[in-house]
PDB file of C-alpha atoms in Angstrom:
ATOM      1  CA  UNK O   1      17.320   0.712  10.741  1.00 66.00           C
ATOM      2  CA  UNK O   2      15.500   3.742   9.342  1.00 79.00           C
ATOM      3  CA  UNK O   3      12.247   3.155   7.522  1.00 93.00           C
ATOM      4  CA  UNK O   4      10.976   4.731   4.325  1.00 97.00           C
ATOM      5  CA  UNK O   5      11.142   8.516   4.582  1.00 97.00           C
ATOM      6  CA  UNK O   6       8.876  10.804   2.612  1.00 98.00           C
ATOM      7  CA  UNK O   7       9.056  14.575   2.346  1.00 97.00           C
ATOM      8  CA  UNK O   8       7.236  16.833   2.632  1.00 97.00           C
ATOM      9  CA  UNK O   9       4.559  15.339   4.863  1.00 97.00           C
ATOM     10  CA  UNK O  10       1.968  17.980   4.056  1.00 97.00           C
ATOM     11  CA  UNK O  11       1.651  20.533   1.293  1.00 96.00           C
ATOM     12  CA  UNK O  12      -0.950  22.797  -0.221  1.00 98.00           C
ATOM     13  CA  UNK O  13      -0.908  23.852  -3.857  1.00 98.00           C
ATOM     14  CA  UNK O  14      -3.276  25.610  -6.216  1.00 98.00           C
ATOM     15  CA  UNK O  15      -4.639  24.339  -9.498  1.00 98.00           C
ATOM     16  CA  UNK O  16      -2.178  24.538 -12.354  1.00 98.00           C
ATOM     17  CA  UNK O  17       0.919  24.398 -10.176  1.00 98.00           C
ATOM     18  CA  UNK O  18       3.312  21.476 -10.064  1.00 98.00           C
ATOM     19  CA  UNK O  19       4.635  19.505  -7.125  1.00 98.00           C
ATOM     20  CA  UNK O  20       7.608  17.263  -6.427  1.00 98.00           C
ATOM     21  CA  UNK O  21       7.547  14.634  -3.696  1.00 98.00           C
ATOM     22  CA  UNK O  22      10.592  12.820  -2.375  1.00 98.00           C
ATOM     23  CA  UNK O  23      11.124   9.316  -1.045  1.00 98.00           C
ATOM     24  CA  UNK O  24      14.171   7.742   0.595  1.00 98.00           C
ATOM     25  CA  UNK O  25      13.890   3.935   0.725  1.00 97.00           C
ATOM     26  CA  UNK O  26      15.115   1.637   3.450  1.00 96.00           C
ATOM     27  CA  UNK O  27      18.874   1.260   3.228  1.00 94.00           C
ATOM     28  CA  UNK O  28      19.739  -1.513   0.787  1.00 92.00           C
ATOM     29  CA  UNK O  29      16.357  -1.495  -0.949  1.00 93.00           C
ATOM     30  CA  UNK O  30      16.633  -0.762  -4.639  1.00 92.00           C
ATOM     31  CA  UNK O  31      12.987  -1.008  -5.653  1.00 92.00           C
ATOM     32  CA  UNK O  32      10.737   1.987  -5.033  1.00 95.00           C
ATOM     33  CA  UNK O  33       7.059   2.231  -5.929  1.00 95.00           C
ATOM     34  CA  UNK O  34       4.484   4.986  -5.573  1.00 97.00           C
ATOM     35  CA  UNK O  35       0.775   4.788  -4.757  1.00 97.00           C
ATOM     36  CA  UNK O  36      -2.038   7.329  -4.611  1.00 98.00           C
ATOM     37  CA  UNK O  37      -4.669   6.981  -1.890  1.00 97.00           C
ATOM     38  CA  UNK O  38      -8.015   8.789  -2.082  1.00 96.00           C
ATOM     39  CA  UNK O  39     -11.265   8.169  -0.189  1.00 92.00           C
ATOM     40  CA  UNK O  40     -13.116   7.319  -3.387  1.00 90.00           C
ATOM     41  CA  UNK O  41     -10.598   5.185  -5.291  1.00 93.00           C
ATOM     42  CA  UNK O  42      -8.594   3.753  -2.423  1.00 94.00           C
ATOM     43  CA  UNK O  43      -4.971   2.854  -3.099  1.00 95.00           C
ATOM     44  CA  UNK O  44      -3.857   2.893  -6.722  1.00 95.00           C
ATOM     45  CA  UNK O  45      -0.473   1.999  -8.191  1.00 95.00           C
ATOM     46  CA  UNK O  46       1.381   4.839  -9.901  1.00 96.00           C
ATOM     47  CA  UNK O  47       4.778   3.448 -10.904  1.00 93.00           C
ATOM     48  CA  UNK O  48       7.735   1.368  -9.829  1.00 93.00           C
ATOM     49  CA  UNK O  49      11.439   2.063 -10.199  1.00 94.00           C
ATOM     50  CA  UNK O  50      14.444  -0.221  -9.946  1.00 92.00           C
ATOM     51  CA  UNK O  51      18.043   0.664 -10.679  1.00 90.00           C
ATOM     52  CA  UNK O  52      17.041   4.133 -11.910  1.00 92.00           C
ATOM     53  CA  UNK O  53      14.632   2.678 -14.491  1.00 93.00           C
ATOM     54  CA  UNK O  54      10.860   2.748 -14.490  1.00 91.00           C
ATOM     55  CA  UNK O  55       9.834  -0.896 -14.595  1.00 90.00           C
ATOM     56  CA  UNK O  56       6.066  -0.687 -14.296  1.00 88.00           C
ATOM     57  CA  UNK O  57       3.452   2.041 -14.617  1.00 92.00           C
ATOM     58  CA  UNK O  58      -0.149   2.303 -13.498  1.00 92.00           C
ATOM     59  CA  UNK O  59      -3.054   3.883 -15.321  1.00 93.00           C
ATOM     60  CA  UNK O  60      -2.386   7.555 -14.641  1.00 96.00           C
ATOM     61  CA  UNK O  61      -2.055  10.474 -17.086  1.00 96.00           C
ATOM     62  CA  UNK O  62       1.311  11.721 -18.241  1.00 96.00           C
ATOM     63  CA  UNK O  63       1.134  14.594 -15.740  1.00 97.00           C
ATOM     64  CA  UNK O  64       2.368  12.069 -13.213  1.00 98.00           C
ATOM     65  CA  UNK O  65       6.030  11.247 -13.586  1.00 97.00           C
ATOM     66  CA  UNK O  66       8.904  10.053 -11.497  1.00 97.00           C
ATOM     67  CA  UNK O  67      12.520   9.191 -11.392  1.00 97.00           C
ATOM     68  CA  UNK O  68      15.019   7.299  -9.308  1.00 97.00           C
ATOM     69  CA  UNK O  69      18.559   8.318  -8.507  1.00 96.00           C
ATOM     70  CA  UNK O  70      21.691   6.201  -8.225  1.00 95.00           C
ATOM     71  CA  UNK O  71      21.319   6.096  -4.425  1.00 94.00           C
ATOM     72  CA  UNK O  72      17.803   4.615  -4.893  1.00 95.00           C
ATOM     73  CA  UNK O  73      16.076   7.766  -3.669  1.00 97.00           C
ATOM     74  CA  UNK O  74      13.048   8.575  -5.767  1.00 98.00           C
ATOM     75  CA  UNK O  75      10.983  11.602  -6.645  1.00 98.00           C
ATOM     76  CA  UNK O  76       7.591  11.893  -8.216  1.00 98.00           C
ATOM     77  CA  UNK O  77       6.264  14.962  -9.946  1.00 98.00           C
ATOM     78  CA  UNK O  78       2.736  16.035 -10.752  1.00 98.00           C
ATOM     79  CA  UNK O  79       2.369  18.886 -13.217  1.00 96.00           C
ATOM     80  CA  UNK O  80      -0.640  21.091 -13.935  1.00 97.00           C
ATOM     81  CA  UNK O  81      -2.342  20.109 -10.697  1.00 98.00           C
ATOM     82  CA  UNK O  82      -6.066  19.436 -10.652  1.00 98.00           C
ATOM     83  CA  UNK O  83      -8.431  19.374  -7.688  1.00 97.00           C
ATOM     84  CA  UNK O  84      -8.725  15.606  -8.091  1.00 96.00           C
ATOM     85  CA  UNK O  85      -5.013  15.184  -7.424  1.00 98.00           C
ATOM     86  CA  UNK O  86      -5.616  15.887  -3.746  1.00 98.00           C
ATOM     87  CA  UNK O  87      -4.579  12.670  -2.067  1.00 97.00           C
ATOM     88  CA  UNK O  88      -2.148  10.889   0.182  1.00 97.00           C
ATOM     89  CA  UNK O  89       0.853   9.832  -1.899  1.00 98.00           C
ATOM     90  CA  UNK O  90       2.609   6.802  -0.494  1.00 97.00           C
ATOM     91  CA  UNK O  91       6.033   5.508  -1.335  1.00 97.00           C
ATOM     92  CA  UNK O  92       7.104   1.921  -0.717  1.00 95.00           C
ATOM     93  CA  UNK O  93      10.443   0.185  -0.951  1.00 95.00           C
ATOM     94  CA  UNK O  94      11.333  -3.444  -1.398  1.00 91.00           C
ATOM     95  CA  UNK O  95      14.465  -5.537  -1.219  1.00 88.00           C
ATOM     96  CA  UNK O  96      13.240  -7.756  -4.062  1.00 79.00           C
ATOM     97  CA  UNK O  97      13.517  -7.085  -7.759  1.00 75.00           C
ATOM     98  CA  UNK O  98      10.322  -6.038  -9.558  1.00 69.00           C
ATOM     99  CA  UNK O  99       8.086  -8.920 -10.501  1.00 66.00           C
ATOM    100  CA  UNK O 100       9.497 -11.221  -7.833  1.00 69.00           C
ATOM    101  CA  UNK O 101       6.850 -10.420  -5.269  1.00 69.00           C
ATOM    102  CA  UNK O 102       8.820  -9.060  -2.366  1.00 81.00           C
ATOM    103  CA  UNK O 103       7.443  -7.492   0.788  1.00 88.00           C
ATOM    104  CA  UNK O 104       6.699  -3.785   0.509  1.00 91.00           C
ATOM    105  CA  UNK O 105       7.413  -1.313   3.273  1.00 94.00           C
ATOM    106  CA  UNK O 106       5.603   2.009   3.171  1.00 95.00           C
ATOM    107  CA  UNK O 107       6.433   5.496   4.330  1.00 96.00           C
ATOM    108  CA  UNK O 108       4.069   7.822   6.190  1.00 96.00           C
ATOM    109  CA  UNK O 109       3.035   9.521   2.968  1.00 97.00           C
ATOM    110  CA  UNK O 110       2.822  13.042   1.609  1.00 98.00           C
ATOM    111  CA  UNK O 111      -0.614  14.596   1.900  1.00 97.00           C
ATOM    112  CA  UNK O 112      -1.261  16.927  -1.009  1.00 98.00           C
ATOM    113  CA  UNK O 113      -4.155  19.353  -0.993  1.00 98.00           C
ATOM    114  CA  UNK O 114      -4.966  21.177  -4.233  1.00 98.00           C
ATOM    115  CA  UNK O 115      -7.080  24.339  -3.905  1.00 97.00           C
TER     116      UNK O 115
ATOM    117  CA  UNK N   1      -8.774  -6.237 -14.487  1.00 68.00           C
ATOM    118  CA  UNK N   2      -7.751  -7.749 -11.191  1.00 72.00           C
ATOM    119  CA  UNK N   3     -10.000  -6.882  -8.274  1.00 89.00           C
ATOM    120  CA  UNK N   4      -9.630  -7.311  -4.547  1.00 94.00           C
ATOM    121  CA  UNK N   5     -12.661  -7.273  -2.269  1.00 96.00           C
ATOM    122  CA  UNK N   6     -12.662  -7.051   1.491  1.00 96.00           C
ATOM    123  CA  UNK N   7     -15.566  -8.037   3.687  1.00 92.00           C
ATOM    124  CA  UNK N   8     -16.807  -6.635   5.975  1.00 92.00           C
ATOM    125  CA  UNK N   9     -16.149  -2.959   5.233  1.00 94.00           C
ATOM    126  CA  UNK N  10     -16.461  -2.172   8.938  1.00 96.00           C
ATOM    127  CA  UNK N  11     -16.472  -4.225  12.100  1.00 95.00           C
ATOM    128  CA  UNK N  12     -16.891  -3.345  15.765  1.00 96.00           C
ATOM    129  CA  UNK N  13     -16.301  -5.982  18.451  1.00 96.00           C
ATOM    130  CA  UNK N  14     -15.656  -6.058  22.195  1.00 97.00           C
ATOM    131  CA  UNK N  15     -12.137  -6.443  23.453  1.00 97.00           C
ATOM    132  CA  UNK N  16     -10.933 -10.028  23.820  1.00 97.00           C
ATOM    133  CA  UNK N  17     -12.850 -11.504  20.901  1.00 96.00           C
ATOM    134  CA  UNK N  18     -11.225 -13.486  18.131  1.00 97.00           C
ATOM    135  CA  UNK N  19     -12.099 -12.193  14.688  1.00 95.00           C
ATOM    136  CA  UNK N  20     -11.640 -12.933  11.010  1.00 96.00           C
ATOM    137  CA  UNK N  21     -11.213 -10.458   8.173  1.00 97.00           C
ATOM    138  CA  UNK N  22     -11.843 -11.660   4.649  1.00 97.00           C
ATOM    139  CA  UNK N  23     -10.179 -10.827   1.359  1.00 97.00           C
ATOM    140  CA  UNK N  24     -11.040 -12.204  -2.077  1.00 96.00           C
ATOM    141  CA  UNK N  25      -9.299 -11.678  -5.409  1.00 93.00           C
ATOM    142  CA  UNK N  26     -10.289 -12.441  -8.975  1.00 87.00           C
ATOM    143  CA  UNK N  27      -7.035 -13.678 -10.498  1.00 76.00           C
ATOM    144  CA  UNK N  28      -5.395 -16.750  -8.969  1.00 72.00           C
ATOM    145  CA  UNK N  29      -2.098 -16.075 -10.769  1.00 80.00           C
ATOM    146  CA  UNK N  30      -0.743 -14.072  -7.882  1.00 83.00           C
ATOM    147  CA  UNK N  31       2.810 -13.632  -6.673  1.00 85.00           C
ATOM    148  CA  UNK N  32       1.845 -13.001  -3.068  1.00 90.00           C
ATOM    149  CA  UNK N  33      -0.798 -11.629  -0.733  1.00 93.00           C
ATOM    150  CA  UNK N  34       0.148  -8.979   1.775  1.00 95.00           C
ATOM    151  CA  UNK N  35      -1.831  -7.682   4.760  1.00 97.00           C
ATOM    152  CA  UNK N  36      -1.337  -4.156   6.094  1.00 97.00           C
ATOM    153  CA  UNK N  37      -2.800  -1.998   8.807  1.00 97.00           C
ATOM    154  CA  UNK N  38      -3.296   1.733   8.475  1.00 97.00           C
ATOM    155  CA  UNK N  39      -3.901   4.081  11.366  1.00 96.00           C
ATOM    156  CA  UNK N  40      -5.727   7.377  10.663  1.00 92.00           C
ATOM    157  CA  UNK N  41      -3.542   9.813   8.751  1.00 87.00           C
ATOM    158  CA  UNK N  42      -0.640   7.384   8.670  1.00 90.00           C
ATOM    159  CA  UNK N  43       1.113   5.185   6.170  1.00 93.00           C
ATOM    160  CA  UNK N  44       0.762   1.422   5.859  1.00 95.00           C
ATOM    161  CA  UNK N  45       2.364  -1.019   8.246  1.00 95.00           C
ATOM    162  CA  UNK N  46       3.125  -4.448   6.828  1.00 94.00           C
ATOM    163  CA  UNK N  47       1.633  -7.238   8.953  1.00 97.00           C
ATOM    164  CA  UNK N  48       2.078 -10.456   7.019  1.00 96.00           C
ATOM    165  CA  UNK N  49       3.248 -11.535   3.577  1.00 94.00           C
ATOM    166  CA  UNK N  50       2.167 -14.874   2.124  1.00 94.00           C
ATOM    167  CA  UNK N  51       4.003 -16.027  -0.982  1.00 90.00           C
ATOM    168  CA  UNK N  52       1.999 -17.858  -3.634  1.00 89.00           C
ATOM    169  CA  UNK N  53       3.646 -21.152  -2.668  1.00 90.00           C
ATOM    170  CA  UNK N  54       2.617 -20.807   0.978  1.00 92.00           C
ATOM    171  CA  UNK N  55      -0.691 -21.519   2.715  1.00 94.00           C
ATOM    172  CA  UNK N  56      -0.358 -19.371   5.812  1.00 95.00           C
ATOM    173  CA  UNK N  57       1.837 -17.082   7.880  1.00 96.00           C
ATOM    174  CA  UNK N  58       1.757 -16.257  11.578  1.00 96.00           C
ATOM    175  CA  UNK N  59       3.031 -13.348  13.625  1.00 96.00           C
ATOM    176  CA  UNK N  60       2.078 -13.130  17.277  1.00 97.00           C
ATOM    177  CA  UNK N  61      -1.710 -12.927  17.549  1.00 97.00           C
ATOM    178  CA  UNK N  62      -2.101 -12.662  13.770  1.00 98.00           C
ATOM    179  CA  UNK N  63      -2.522 -15.510  11.332  1.00 98.00           C
ATOM    180  CA  UNK N  64      -3.118 -15.107   7.623  1.00 97.00           C
ATOM    181  CA  UNK N  65      -4.098 -17.869   5.222  1.00 97.00           C
ATOM    182  CA  UNK N  66      -4.108 -18.047   1.446  1.00 95.00           C
ATOM    183  CA  UNK N  67      -6.223 -20.257  -0.799  1.00 94.00           C
ATOM    184  CA  UNK N  68      -5.323 -19.496  -4.409  1.00 90.00           C
ATOM    185  CA  UNK N  69      -7.809 -21.965  -5.875  1.00 90.00           C
ATOM    186  CA  UNK N  70     -10.763 -20.158  -4.311  1.00 92.00           C
ATOM    187  CA  UNK N  71      -9.184 -16.701  -4.548  1.00 92.00           C
ATOM    188  CA  UNK N  72      -9.421 -16.048  -0.826  1.00 95.00           C
ATOM    189  CA  UNK N  73      -7.290 -14.930   2.080  1.00 96.00           C
ATOM    190  CA  UNK N  74      -8.255 -14.479   5.707  1.00 97.00           C
ATOM    191  CA  UNK N  75      -6.613 -12.563   8.523  1.00 97.00           C
ATOM    192  CA  UNK N  76      -7.314 -14.019  11.950  1.00 97.00           C
ATOM    193  CA  UNK N  77      -6.764 -11.799  14.991  1.00 97.00           C
ATOM    194  CA  UNK N  78      -6.755 -13.580  18.330  1.00 98.00           C
ATOM    195  CA  UNK N  79      -7.705 -11.973  21.640  1.00 97.00           C
ATOM    196  CA  UNK N  80      -8.348  -8.546  20.127  1.00 97.00           C
ATOM    197  CA  UNK N  81      -7.187  -5.415  21.967  1.00 97.00           C
ATOM    198  CA  UNK N  82      -8.165  -1.726  21.640  1.00 97.00           C
ATOM    199  CA  UNK N  83      -4.762  -1.089  20.070  1.00 96.00           C
ATOM    200  CA  UNK N  84      -5.790  -3.324  17.167  1.00 97.00           C
ATOM    201  CA  UNK N  85      -8.289  -0.656  16.063  1.00 98.00           C
ATOM    202  CA  UNK N  86      -7.274   0.434  12.568  1.00 98.00           C
ATOM    203  CA  UNK N  87      -8.085  -0.124   8.910  1.00 98.00           C
ATOM    204  CA  UNK N  88      -6.810  -3.453   7.621  1.00 98.00           C
ATOM    205  CA  UNK N  89      -5.924  -3.717   3.944  1.00 98.00           C
ATOM    206  CA  UNK N  90      -5.103  -6.744   1.880  1.00 96.00           C
ATOM    207  CA  UNK N  91      -3.146  -6.429  -1.327  1.00 95.00           C
ATOM    208  CA  UNK N  92      -2.562  -8.845  -4.160  1.00 92.00           C
ATOM    209  CA  UNK N  93       0.890  -8.866  -5.699  1.00 87.00           C
ATOM    210  CA  UNK N  94       0.763  -9.803  -9.356  1.00 73.00           C
ATOM    211  CA  UNK N  95       3.866  -8.352 -10.901  1.00 68.00           C
ATOM    212  CA  UNK N  96       3.510  -5.630 -13.510  1.00 74.00           C
ATOM    213  CA  UNK N  97       0.618  -3.793 -11.889  1.00 77.00           C
ATOM    214  CA  UNK N  98       2.209  -3.352  -8.519  1.00 85.00           C
ATOM    215  CA  UNK N  99      -0.009  -4.231  -5.584  1.00 90.00           C
ATOM    216  CA  UNK N 100      -3.785  -4.272  -6.080  1.00 92.00           C
ATOM    217  CA  UNK N 101      -5.473  -3.221  -2.867  1.00 95.00           C
ATOM    218  CA  UNK N 102      -8.882  -3.863  -1.420  1.00 96.00           C
ATOM    219  CA  UNK N 103     -10.827  -0.963   0.080  1.00 96.00           C
ATOM    220  CA  UNK N 104     -10.069  -2.201   3.589  1.00 96.00           C
ATOM    221  CA  UNK N 105     -11.914  -3.258   6.723  1.00 97.00           C
ATOM    222  CA  UNK N 106     -12.305  -0.530   9.339  1.00 97.00           C
ATOM    223  CA  UNK N 107     -11.958  -2.320  12.685  1.00 97.00           C
ATOM    224  CA  UNK N 108     -12.955  -0.925  16.069  1.00 97.00           C
ATOM    225  CA  UNK N 109     -12.209  -2.851  19.247  1.00 97.00           C
ATOM    226  CA  UNK N 110     -14.370  -1.645  22.106  1.00 96.00           C
ATOM    227  CA  UNK N 111     -12.630  -1.525  25.520  1.00 94.00           C
TER     228      UNK N 111
END
């Protein structure tokens, strides 16, 4: 059974550009969540999607957005990139509905570098 | 604001030792507690999930316990091996805020 797949794995952007990251969850998982990992802040929750609807959102500015498609695949977008957005962006999928407390399975991440 | 603290931040032990990693959290109203390992430059690998109604979970040489009343969880690794070297993260599941992670324990097992 394939795990969580994230693309691209690495990318370099310049300040002011935008970026879109993609995540394909484990087959049958309908809940997808996104996390940002930086050396200073550690892992921080961005948002969670279930059945194409954003169910929960972390404390990030509106430049960070996402969506989920009918096949449960998800994308996140960051507009007007800042140097501080350089991070490893991790996607996780779960079989459980949001708020139930299911086990999360993570992808390998997309490492974004903003110059 | 919920917080998760992991102690120690780093640990280096000889191969074969049994060791304990600690995790504490501030809000006892948790859904679950999940332990992960992360290898350098990689994503997170789920090790153990303890639901709020459970006291412990075991998988091979790993055993994790949960004490909601004291806000603590421990990960016990038996007979450590060099391949266990990684960063170990605990995460509190509380519902609307997703998982709240600790900063991790960087573990090195010396051959």
